[in-house]
CSV table of C-alpha atoms in Angstrom, one decimal:
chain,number,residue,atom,x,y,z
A,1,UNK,CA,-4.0,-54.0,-21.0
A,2,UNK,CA,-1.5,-55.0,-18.8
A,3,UNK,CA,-1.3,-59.1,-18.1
A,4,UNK,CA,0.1,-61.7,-16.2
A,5,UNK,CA,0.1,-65.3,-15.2
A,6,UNK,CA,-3.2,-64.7,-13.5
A,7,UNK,CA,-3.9,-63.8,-10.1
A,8,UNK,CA,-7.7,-64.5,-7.8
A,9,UNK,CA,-9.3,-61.7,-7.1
A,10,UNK,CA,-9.3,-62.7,-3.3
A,11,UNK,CA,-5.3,-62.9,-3.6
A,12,UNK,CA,-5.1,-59.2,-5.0
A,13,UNK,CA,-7.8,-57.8,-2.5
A,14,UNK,CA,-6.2,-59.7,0.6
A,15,UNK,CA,-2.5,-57.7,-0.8
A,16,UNK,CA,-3.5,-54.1,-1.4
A,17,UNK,CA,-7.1,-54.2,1.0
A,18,UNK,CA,-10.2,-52.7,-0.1
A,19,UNK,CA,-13.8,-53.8,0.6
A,20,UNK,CA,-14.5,-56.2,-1.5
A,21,UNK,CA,-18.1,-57.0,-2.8
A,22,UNK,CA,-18.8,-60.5,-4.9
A,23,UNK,CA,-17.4,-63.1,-6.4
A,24,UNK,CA,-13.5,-63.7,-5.1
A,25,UNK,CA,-12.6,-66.6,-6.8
A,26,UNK,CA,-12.3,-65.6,-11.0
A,27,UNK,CA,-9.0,-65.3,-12.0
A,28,UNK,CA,-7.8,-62.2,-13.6
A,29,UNK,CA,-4.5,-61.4,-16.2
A,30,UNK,CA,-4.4,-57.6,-16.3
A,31,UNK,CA,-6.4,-54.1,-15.9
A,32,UNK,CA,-8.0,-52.8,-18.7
A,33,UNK,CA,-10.0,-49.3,-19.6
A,34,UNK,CA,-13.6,-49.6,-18.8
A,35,UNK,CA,-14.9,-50.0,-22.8
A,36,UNK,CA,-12.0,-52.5,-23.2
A,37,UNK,CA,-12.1,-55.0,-20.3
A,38,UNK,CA,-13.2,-58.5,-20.4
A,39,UNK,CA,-14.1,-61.3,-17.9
A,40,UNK,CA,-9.9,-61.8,-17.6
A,41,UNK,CA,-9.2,-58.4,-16.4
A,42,UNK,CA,-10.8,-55.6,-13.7
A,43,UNK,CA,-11.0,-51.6,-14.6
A,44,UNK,CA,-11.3,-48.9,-12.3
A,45,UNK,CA,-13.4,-45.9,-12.1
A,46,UNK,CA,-12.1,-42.6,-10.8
A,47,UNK,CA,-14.1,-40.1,-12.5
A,48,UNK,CA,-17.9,-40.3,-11.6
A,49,UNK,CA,-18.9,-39.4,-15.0
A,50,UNK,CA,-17.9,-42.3,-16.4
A,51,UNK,CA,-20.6,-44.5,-14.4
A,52,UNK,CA,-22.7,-45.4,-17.0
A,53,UNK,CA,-19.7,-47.2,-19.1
A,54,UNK,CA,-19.0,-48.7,-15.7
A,55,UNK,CA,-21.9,-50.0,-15.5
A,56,UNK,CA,-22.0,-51.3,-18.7
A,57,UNK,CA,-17.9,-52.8,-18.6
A,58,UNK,CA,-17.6,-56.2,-19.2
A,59,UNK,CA,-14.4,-56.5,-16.5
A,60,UNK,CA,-14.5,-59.5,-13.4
A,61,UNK,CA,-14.0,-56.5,-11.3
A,62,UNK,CA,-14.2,-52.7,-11.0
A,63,UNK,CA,-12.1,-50.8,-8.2
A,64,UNK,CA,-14.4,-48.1,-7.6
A,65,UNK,CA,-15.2,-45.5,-4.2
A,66,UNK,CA,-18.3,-46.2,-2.5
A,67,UNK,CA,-20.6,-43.5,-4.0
A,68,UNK,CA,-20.0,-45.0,-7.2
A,69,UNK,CA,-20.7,-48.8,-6.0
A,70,UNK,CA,-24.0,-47.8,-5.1
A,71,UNK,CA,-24.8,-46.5,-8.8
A,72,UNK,CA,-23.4,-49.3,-10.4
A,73,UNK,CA,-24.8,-52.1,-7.6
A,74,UNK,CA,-28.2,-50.4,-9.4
A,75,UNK,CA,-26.9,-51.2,-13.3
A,76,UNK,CA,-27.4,-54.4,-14.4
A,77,UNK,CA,-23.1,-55.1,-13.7
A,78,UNK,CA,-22.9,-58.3,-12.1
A,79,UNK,CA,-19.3,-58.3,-11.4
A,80,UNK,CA,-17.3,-58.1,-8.3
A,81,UNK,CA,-16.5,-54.2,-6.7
A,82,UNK,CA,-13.9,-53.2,-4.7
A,83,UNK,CA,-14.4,-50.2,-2.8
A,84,UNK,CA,-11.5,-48.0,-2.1
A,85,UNK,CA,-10.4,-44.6,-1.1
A,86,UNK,CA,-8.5,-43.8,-4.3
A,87,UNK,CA,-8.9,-45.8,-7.1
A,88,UNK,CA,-6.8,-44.2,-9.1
A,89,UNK,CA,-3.8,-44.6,-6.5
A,90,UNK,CA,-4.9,-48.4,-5.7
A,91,UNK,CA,-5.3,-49.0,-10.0
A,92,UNK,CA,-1.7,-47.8,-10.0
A,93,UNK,CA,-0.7,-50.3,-7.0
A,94,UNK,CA,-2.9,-53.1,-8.9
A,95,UNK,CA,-0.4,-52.8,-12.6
A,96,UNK,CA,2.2,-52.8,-10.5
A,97,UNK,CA,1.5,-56.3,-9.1
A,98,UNK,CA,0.5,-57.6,-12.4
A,99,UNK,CA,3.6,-56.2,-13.9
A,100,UNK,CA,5.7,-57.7,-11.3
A,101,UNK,CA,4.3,-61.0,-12.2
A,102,UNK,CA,4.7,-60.3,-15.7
A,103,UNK,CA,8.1,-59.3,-15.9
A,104,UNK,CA,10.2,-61.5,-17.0
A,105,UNK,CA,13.2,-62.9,-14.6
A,106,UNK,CA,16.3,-60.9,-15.3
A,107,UNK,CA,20.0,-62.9,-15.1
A,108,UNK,CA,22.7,-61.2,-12.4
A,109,UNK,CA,25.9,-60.6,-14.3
A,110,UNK,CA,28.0,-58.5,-16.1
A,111,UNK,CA,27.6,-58.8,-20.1
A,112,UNK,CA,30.9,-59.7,-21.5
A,113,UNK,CA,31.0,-56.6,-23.8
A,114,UNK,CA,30.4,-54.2,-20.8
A,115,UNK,CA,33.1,-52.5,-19.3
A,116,UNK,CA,34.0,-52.4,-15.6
A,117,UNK,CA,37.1,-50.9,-14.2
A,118,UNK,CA,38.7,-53.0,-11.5
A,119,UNK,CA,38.2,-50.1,-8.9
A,120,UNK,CA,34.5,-50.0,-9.4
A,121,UNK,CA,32.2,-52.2,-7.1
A,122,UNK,CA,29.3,-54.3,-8.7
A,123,UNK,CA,27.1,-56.0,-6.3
A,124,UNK,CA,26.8,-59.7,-7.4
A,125,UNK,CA,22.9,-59.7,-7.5
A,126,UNK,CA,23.6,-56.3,-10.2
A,127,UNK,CA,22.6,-56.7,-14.2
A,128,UNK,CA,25.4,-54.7,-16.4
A,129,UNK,CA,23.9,-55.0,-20.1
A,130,UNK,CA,26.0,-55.0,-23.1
A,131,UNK,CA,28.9,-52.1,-23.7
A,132,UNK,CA,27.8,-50.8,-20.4
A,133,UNK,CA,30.6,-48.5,-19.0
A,134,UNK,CA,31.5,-48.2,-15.2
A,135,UNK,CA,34.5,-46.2,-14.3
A,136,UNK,CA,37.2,-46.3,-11.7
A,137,UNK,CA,35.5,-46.0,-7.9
A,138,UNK,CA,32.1,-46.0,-9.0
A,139,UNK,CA,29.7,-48.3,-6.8
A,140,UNK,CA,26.4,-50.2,-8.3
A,141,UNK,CA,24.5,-51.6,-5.2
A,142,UNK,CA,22.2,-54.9,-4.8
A,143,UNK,CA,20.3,-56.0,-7.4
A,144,UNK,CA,21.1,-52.8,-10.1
A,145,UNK,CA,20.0,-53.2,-13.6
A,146,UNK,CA,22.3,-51.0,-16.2
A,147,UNK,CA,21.2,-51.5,-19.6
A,148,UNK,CA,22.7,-51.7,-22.7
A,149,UNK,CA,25.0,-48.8,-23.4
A,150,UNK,CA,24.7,-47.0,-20.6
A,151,UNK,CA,27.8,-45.0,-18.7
A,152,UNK,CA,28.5,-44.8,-15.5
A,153,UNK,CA,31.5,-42.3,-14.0
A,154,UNK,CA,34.4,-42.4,-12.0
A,155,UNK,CA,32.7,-42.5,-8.2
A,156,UNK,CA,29.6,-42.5,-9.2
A,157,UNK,CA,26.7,-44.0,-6.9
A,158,UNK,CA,23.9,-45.9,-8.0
A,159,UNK,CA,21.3,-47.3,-5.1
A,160,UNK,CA,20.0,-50.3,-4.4
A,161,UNK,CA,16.6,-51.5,-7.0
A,162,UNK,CA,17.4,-48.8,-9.5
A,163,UNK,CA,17.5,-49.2,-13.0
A,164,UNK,CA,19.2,-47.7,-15.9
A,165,UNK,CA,17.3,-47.9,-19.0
A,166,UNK,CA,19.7,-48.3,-22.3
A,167,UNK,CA,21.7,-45.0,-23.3
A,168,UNK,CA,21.8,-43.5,-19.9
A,169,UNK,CA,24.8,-41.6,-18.7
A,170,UNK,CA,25.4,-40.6,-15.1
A,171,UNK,CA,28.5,-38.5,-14.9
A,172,UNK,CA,31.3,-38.7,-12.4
A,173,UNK,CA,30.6,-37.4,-8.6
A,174,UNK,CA,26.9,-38.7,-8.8
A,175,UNK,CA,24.8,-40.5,-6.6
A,176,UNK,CA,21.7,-42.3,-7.0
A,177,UNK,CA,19.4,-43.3,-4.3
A,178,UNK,CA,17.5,-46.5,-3.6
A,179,UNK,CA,14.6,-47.8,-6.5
A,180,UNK,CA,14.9,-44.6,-8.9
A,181,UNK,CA,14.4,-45.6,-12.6
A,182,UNK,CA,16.5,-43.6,-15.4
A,183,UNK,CA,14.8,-43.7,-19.0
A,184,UNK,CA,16.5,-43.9,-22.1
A,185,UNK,CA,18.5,-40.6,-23.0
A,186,UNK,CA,18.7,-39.2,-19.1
A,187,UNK,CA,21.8,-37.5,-18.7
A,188,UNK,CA,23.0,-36.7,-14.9
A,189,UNK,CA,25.5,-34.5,-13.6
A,190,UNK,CA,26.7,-33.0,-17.2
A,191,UNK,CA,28.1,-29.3,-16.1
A,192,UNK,CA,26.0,-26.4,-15.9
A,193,UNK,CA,25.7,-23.4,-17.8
A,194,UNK,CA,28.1,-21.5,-15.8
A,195,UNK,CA,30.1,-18.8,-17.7
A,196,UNK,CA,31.9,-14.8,-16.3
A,197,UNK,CA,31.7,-12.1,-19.1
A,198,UNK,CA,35.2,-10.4,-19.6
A,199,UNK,CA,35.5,-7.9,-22.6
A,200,UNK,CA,32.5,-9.7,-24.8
A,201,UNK,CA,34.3,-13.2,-24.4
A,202,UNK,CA,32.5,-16.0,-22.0
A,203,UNK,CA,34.9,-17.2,-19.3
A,204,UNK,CA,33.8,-21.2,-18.0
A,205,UNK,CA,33.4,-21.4,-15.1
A,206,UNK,CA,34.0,-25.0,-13.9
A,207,UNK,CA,31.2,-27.3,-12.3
A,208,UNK,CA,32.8,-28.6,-9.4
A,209,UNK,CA,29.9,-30.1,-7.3
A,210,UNK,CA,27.9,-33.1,-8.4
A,211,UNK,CA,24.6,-34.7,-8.0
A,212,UNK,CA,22.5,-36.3,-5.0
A,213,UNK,CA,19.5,-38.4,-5.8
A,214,UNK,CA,16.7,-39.7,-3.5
A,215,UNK,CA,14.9,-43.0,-2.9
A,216,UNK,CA,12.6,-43.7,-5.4
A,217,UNK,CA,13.1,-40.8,-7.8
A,218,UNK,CA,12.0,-41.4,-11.4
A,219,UNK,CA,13.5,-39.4,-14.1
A,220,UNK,CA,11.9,-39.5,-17.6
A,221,UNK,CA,13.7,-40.1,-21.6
A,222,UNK,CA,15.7,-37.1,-22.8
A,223,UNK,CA,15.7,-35.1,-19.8
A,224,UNK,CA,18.7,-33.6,-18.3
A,225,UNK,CA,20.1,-32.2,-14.5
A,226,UNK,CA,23.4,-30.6,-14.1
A,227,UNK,CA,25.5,-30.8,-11.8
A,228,UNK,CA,26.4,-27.8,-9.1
A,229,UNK,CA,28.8,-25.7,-9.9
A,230,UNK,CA,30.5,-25.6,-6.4
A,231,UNK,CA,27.7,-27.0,-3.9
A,232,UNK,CA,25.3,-30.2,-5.2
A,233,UNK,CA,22.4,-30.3,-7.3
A,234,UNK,CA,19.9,-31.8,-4.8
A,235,UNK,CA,16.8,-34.0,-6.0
A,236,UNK,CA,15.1,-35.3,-2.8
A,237,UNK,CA,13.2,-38.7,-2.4
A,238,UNK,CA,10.0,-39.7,-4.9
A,239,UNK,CA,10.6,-36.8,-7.4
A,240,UNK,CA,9.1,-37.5,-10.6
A,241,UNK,CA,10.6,-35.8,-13.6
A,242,UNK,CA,8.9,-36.8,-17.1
A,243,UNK,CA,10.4,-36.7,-20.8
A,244,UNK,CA,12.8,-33.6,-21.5
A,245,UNK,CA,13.2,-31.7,-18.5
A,246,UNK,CA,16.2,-29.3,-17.4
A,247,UNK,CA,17.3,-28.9,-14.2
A,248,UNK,CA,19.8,-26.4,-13.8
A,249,UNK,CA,22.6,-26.5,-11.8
A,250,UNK,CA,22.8,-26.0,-8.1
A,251,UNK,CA,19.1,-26.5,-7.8
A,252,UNK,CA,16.6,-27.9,-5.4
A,253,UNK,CA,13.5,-30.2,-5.8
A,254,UNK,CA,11.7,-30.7,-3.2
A,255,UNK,CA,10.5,-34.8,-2.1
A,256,UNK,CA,7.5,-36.0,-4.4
A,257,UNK,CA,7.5,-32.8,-6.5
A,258,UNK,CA,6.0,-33.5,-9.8
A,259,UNK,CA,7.1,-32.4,-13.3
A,260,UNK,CA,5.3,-32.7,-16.6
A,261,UNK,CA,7.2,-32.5,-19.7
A,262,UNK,CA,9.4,-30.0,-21.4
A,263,UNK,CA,9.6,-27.8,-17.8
A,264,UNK,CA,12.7,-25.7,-17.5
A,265,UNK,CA,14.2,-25.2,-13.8
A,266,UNK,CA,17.4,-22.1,-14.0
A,267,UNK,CA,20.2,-22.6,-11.7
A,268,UNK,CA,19.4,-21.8,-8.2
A,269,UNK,CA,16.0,-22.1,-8.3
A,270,UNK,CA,14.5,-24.0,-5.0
A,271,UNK,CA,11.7,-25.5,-5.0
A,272,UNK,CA,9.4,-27.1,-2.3
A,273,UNK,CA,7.7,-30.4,-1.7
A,274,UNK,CA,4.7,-32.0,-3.3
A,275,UNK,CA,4.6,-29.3,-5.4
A,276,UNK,CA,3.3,-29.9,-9.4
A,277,UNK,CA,4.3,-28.1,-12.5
A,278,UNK,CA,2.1,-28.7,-15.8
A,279,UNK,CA,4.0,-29.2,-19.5
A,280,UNK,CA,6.5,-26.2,-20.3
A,281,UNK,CA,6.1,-24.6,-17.5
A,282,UNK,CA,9.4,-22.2,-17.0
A,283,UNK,CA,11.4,-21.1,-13.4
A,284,UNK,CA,13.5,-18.2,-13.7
A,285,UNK,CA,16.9,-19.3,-11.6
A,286,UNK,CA,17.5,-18.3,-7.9
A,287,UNK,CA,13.6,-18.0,-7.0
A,288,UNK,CA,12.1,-20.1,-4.2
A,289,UNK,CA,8.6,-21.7,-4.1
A,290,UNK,CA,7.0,-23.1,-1.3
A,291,UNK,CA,5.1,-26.4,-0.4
A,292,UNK,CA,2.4,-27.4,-2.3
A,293,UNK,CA,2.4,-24.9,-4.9
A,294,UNK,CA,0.7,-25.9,-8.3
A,295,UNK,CA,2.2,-24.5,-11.3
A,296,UNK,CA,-0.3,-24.5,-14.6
A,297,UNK,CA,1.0,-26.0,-18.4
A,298,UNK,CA,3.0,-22.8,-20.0
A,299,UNK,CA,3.3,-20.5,-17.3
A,300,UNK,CA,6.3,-18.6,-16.7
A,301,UNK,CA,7.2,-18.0,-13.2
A,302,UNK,CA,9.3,-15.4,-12.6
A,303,UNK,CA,9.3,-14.6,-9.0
A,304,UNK,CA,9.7,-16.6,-5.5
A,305,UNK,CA,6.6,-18.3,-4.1
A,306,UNK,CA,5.5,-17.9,-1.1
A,307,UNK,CA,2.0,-19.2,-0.3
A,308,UNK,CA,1.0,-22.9,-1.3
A,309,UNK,CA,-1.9,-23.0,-4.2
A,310,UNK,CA,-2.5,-22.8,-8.0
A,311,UNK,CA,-0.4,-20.4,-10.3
A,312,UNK,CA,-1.0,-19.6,-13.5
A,313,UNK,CA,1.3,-17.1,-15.8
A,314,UNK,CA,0.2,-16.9,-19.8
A,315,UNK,CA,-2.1,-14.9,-22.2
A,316,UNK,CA,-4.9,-17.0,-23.9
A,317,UNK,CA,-4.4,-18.3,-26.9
A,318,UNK,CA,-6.1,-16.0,-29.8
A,319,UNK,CA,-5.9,-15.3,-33.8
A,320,UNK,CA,-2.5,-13.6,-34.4
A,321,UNK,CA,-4.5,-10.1,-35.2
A,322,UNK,CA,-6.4,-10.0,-31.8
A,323,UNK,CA,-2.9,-10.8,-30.0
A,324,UNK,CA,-1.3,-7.7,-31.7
A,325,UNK,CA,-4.1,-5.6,-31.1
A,326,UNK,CA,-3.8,-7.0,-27.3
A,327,UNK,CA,0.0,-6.4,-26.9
A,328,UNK,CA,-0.6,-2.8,-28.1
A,329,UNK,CA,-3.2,-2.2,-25.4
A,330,UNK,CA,-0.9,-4.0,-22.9
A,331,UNK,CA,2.0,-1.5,-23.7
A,332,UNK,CA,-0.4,1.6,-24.2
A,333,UNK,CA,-1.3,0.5,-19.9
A,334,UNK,CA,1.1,3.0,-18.8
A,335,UNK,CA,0.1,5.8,-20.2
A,336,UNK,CA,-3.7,5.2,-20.0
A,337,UNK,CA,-2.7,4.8,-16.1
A,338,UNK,CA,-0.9,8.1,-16.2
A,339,UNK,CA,-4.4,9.7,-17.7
A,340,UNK,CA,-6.6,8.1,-15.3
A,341,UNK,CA,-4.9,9.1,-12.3
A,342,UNK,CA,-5.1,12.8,-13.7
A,343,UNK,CA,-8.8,12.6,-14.5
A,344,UNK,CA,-9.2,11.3,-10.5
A,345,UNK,CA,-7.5,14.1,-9.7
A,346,UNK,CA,-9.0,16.6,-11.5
A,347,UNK,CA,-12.5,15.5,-10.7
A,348,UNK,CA,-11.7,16.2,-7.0
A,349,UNK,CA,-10.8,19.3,-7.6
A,350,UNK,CA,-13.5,20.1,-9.1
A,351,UNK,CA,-15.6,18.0,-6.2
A,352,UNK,CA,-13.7,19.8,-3.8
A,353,UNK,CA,-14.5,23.1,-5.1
A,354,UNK,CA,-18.2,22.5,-5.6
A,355,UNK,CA,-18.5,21.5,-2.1
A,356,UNK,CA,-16.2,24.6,-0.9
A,357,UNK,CA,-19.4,27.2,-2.9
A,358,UNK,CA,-21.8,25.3,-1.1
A,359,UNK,CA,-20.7,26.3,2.1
């Protein structure tokens, strides 16, 4: 449950909107689940089959659509409603304002163990936690928060309202947009995996371009984007990238493109907007996928996209026996092709003939 100094129900309808049905005045700390909510917090129901525990919640408030206000007007719930398009979006809205008031007010400043080179500029209303390092050129904008041990490299950009959680590094040649959030363990602009093959031995090839970052970009723990080898890695506005992701260099995601975990982008790979890719899903590099394309969990895609809509790419899951017994059929496909095709062909012969006597 998510809680706060306490806010009127009134107060949080007349900020975010909503129809609003009963009692405005109780005050409210947080949002809770519907089987865990009390008289200090509202819930939210986005999934109609979970009516009846709405109707049975205990919450000052549920944030509901209107085909589920009418069910649970009929319950015996006596709480206030608000009625909404999207719930789920206007829960999301709802912790946010609770978490605002929640959070607790940071200090501008630069710790005294951090470094800063003199080149660099720090915006005055900027956090730099402790052993913090910001190298020569770079540039942290209004009201930055860098936490503690985080790195920051020579000309490196970050935005204004974006925050660095502690262990981030952000390599040289980067820049952040405005409000994007780095989580513990992000690493930006290390070099791709760019290698020639001369003779056996791998040649490096070196990683000259950098990294560009949108507005509002959020980029979960442990997860990783290279920079370009000679053009930029591009990550456009509200991308949202969770724990342990690659992105490999030189490639493209398009604005409010979603990833899951544990996704794998190769180099070159472009790929459109609002698009959505489930946990360990895989791109091969240099394909493009259009707008609005949904990728399923574990699918491998390994050709370019063109038509928006839901893609899906692995074998169901079965006992190990079954699988073998499958992959042999699968590679046996071929050749049982090969035989069909010859049976089609002998049967009109044959049809052919038997119609030729009959004339």
């Amino acid at each position: 449950m998510l809680s706060s100094n306490g806010t009127r129900l009134s107060d949080l309808v007349e900020r975010l909107g909503g129809q609003f049905i009963g009692d405005a005045d109780p005050v409210v700390h947080g949002i809770a689940p519907l089987e865990h909510a009390n008289a200090d917090s509202i819930t939210f129901l986005s999934n109609p089959k979970l009516r009846k525990k709405a109707s049975e919640t205990l919450a000052a408030g549920i944030i509901l659509k209107a085909g589920d206000a009418e069910f649970v007007r009929q319950s015996a719930y006596r709480g206030a409603l608000i009625i909404v398009e999207n719930p789920y979006a206007y829960f999301a809205r709802a912790a946010q304002w609770f978490e605002e008031n929640s959070r607790k007010p940071v200090v501008p400043g630069i710790h005294p163990t951090a470094f800063v080179d003199p080149s660099a500029s720090v915006a005055a209303s900027a956090v730099i936690g402790p052993l913090v390092c910001i190298e020569a050129h770079a540039v942290i904008d209004e009201h930055v928060q860098i936490d503690a041990g985080s790195f920051v490299g020579h000309g490196s950009v970050i935005g204004a309202g974006s925050r660095l959680h502690a262990n981030v590094t952000v390599h040289h040649g980067c820049r952040i947009g405005q409000r994007a959030i780095f989580y513990s363990g992000a690493v930006i602009g290390s070099d791709g995996f760019g290698f020639a093959n001369e003779a056996g031995r791998w040649i490096k090839i070196p990683q000259t371009g950098g990294v560009l970052i949108g507005d509002d970009v959020e980029v979960g723990a442990n997860t990783c984007i290279d920079r370009g080898a000679l053009t930029d890695t591009i990550i456009e506005e509200g991308v949202k990238l969770d724990n342990q992701i690659q992105i490999g260099h030189n490639c493209r995601i398009g604005a409010h493109t979603a990833m899951a975990g544990c996704v794998g982008v190769a180099g070159s790979a472009v790929i459109g907007r609002n698009c959505t890719f489930g946990g360990a899903a895989m791109v091969l590099g240099h394909l493009t996928i259009a707008d609005n394309v949904h990728i399923s969990s574990g699918s491998m895609v390994s050709r370019s996209i063109s038509e928006p809509g839901q893609y899906t790419g692995f074998y169901p899951l079965a006992k190990n026996a079954d699988w073998e017994k499958s992959a042999v059929i699968v590679r046996n496909l071929d050749a049982l092709r090969d035989k069909v095709r010859s049976m089609e062909k002998t049967i009109q012969t044959l049809s052919a003939a038997q119609n030729a006597d009959k004339d």
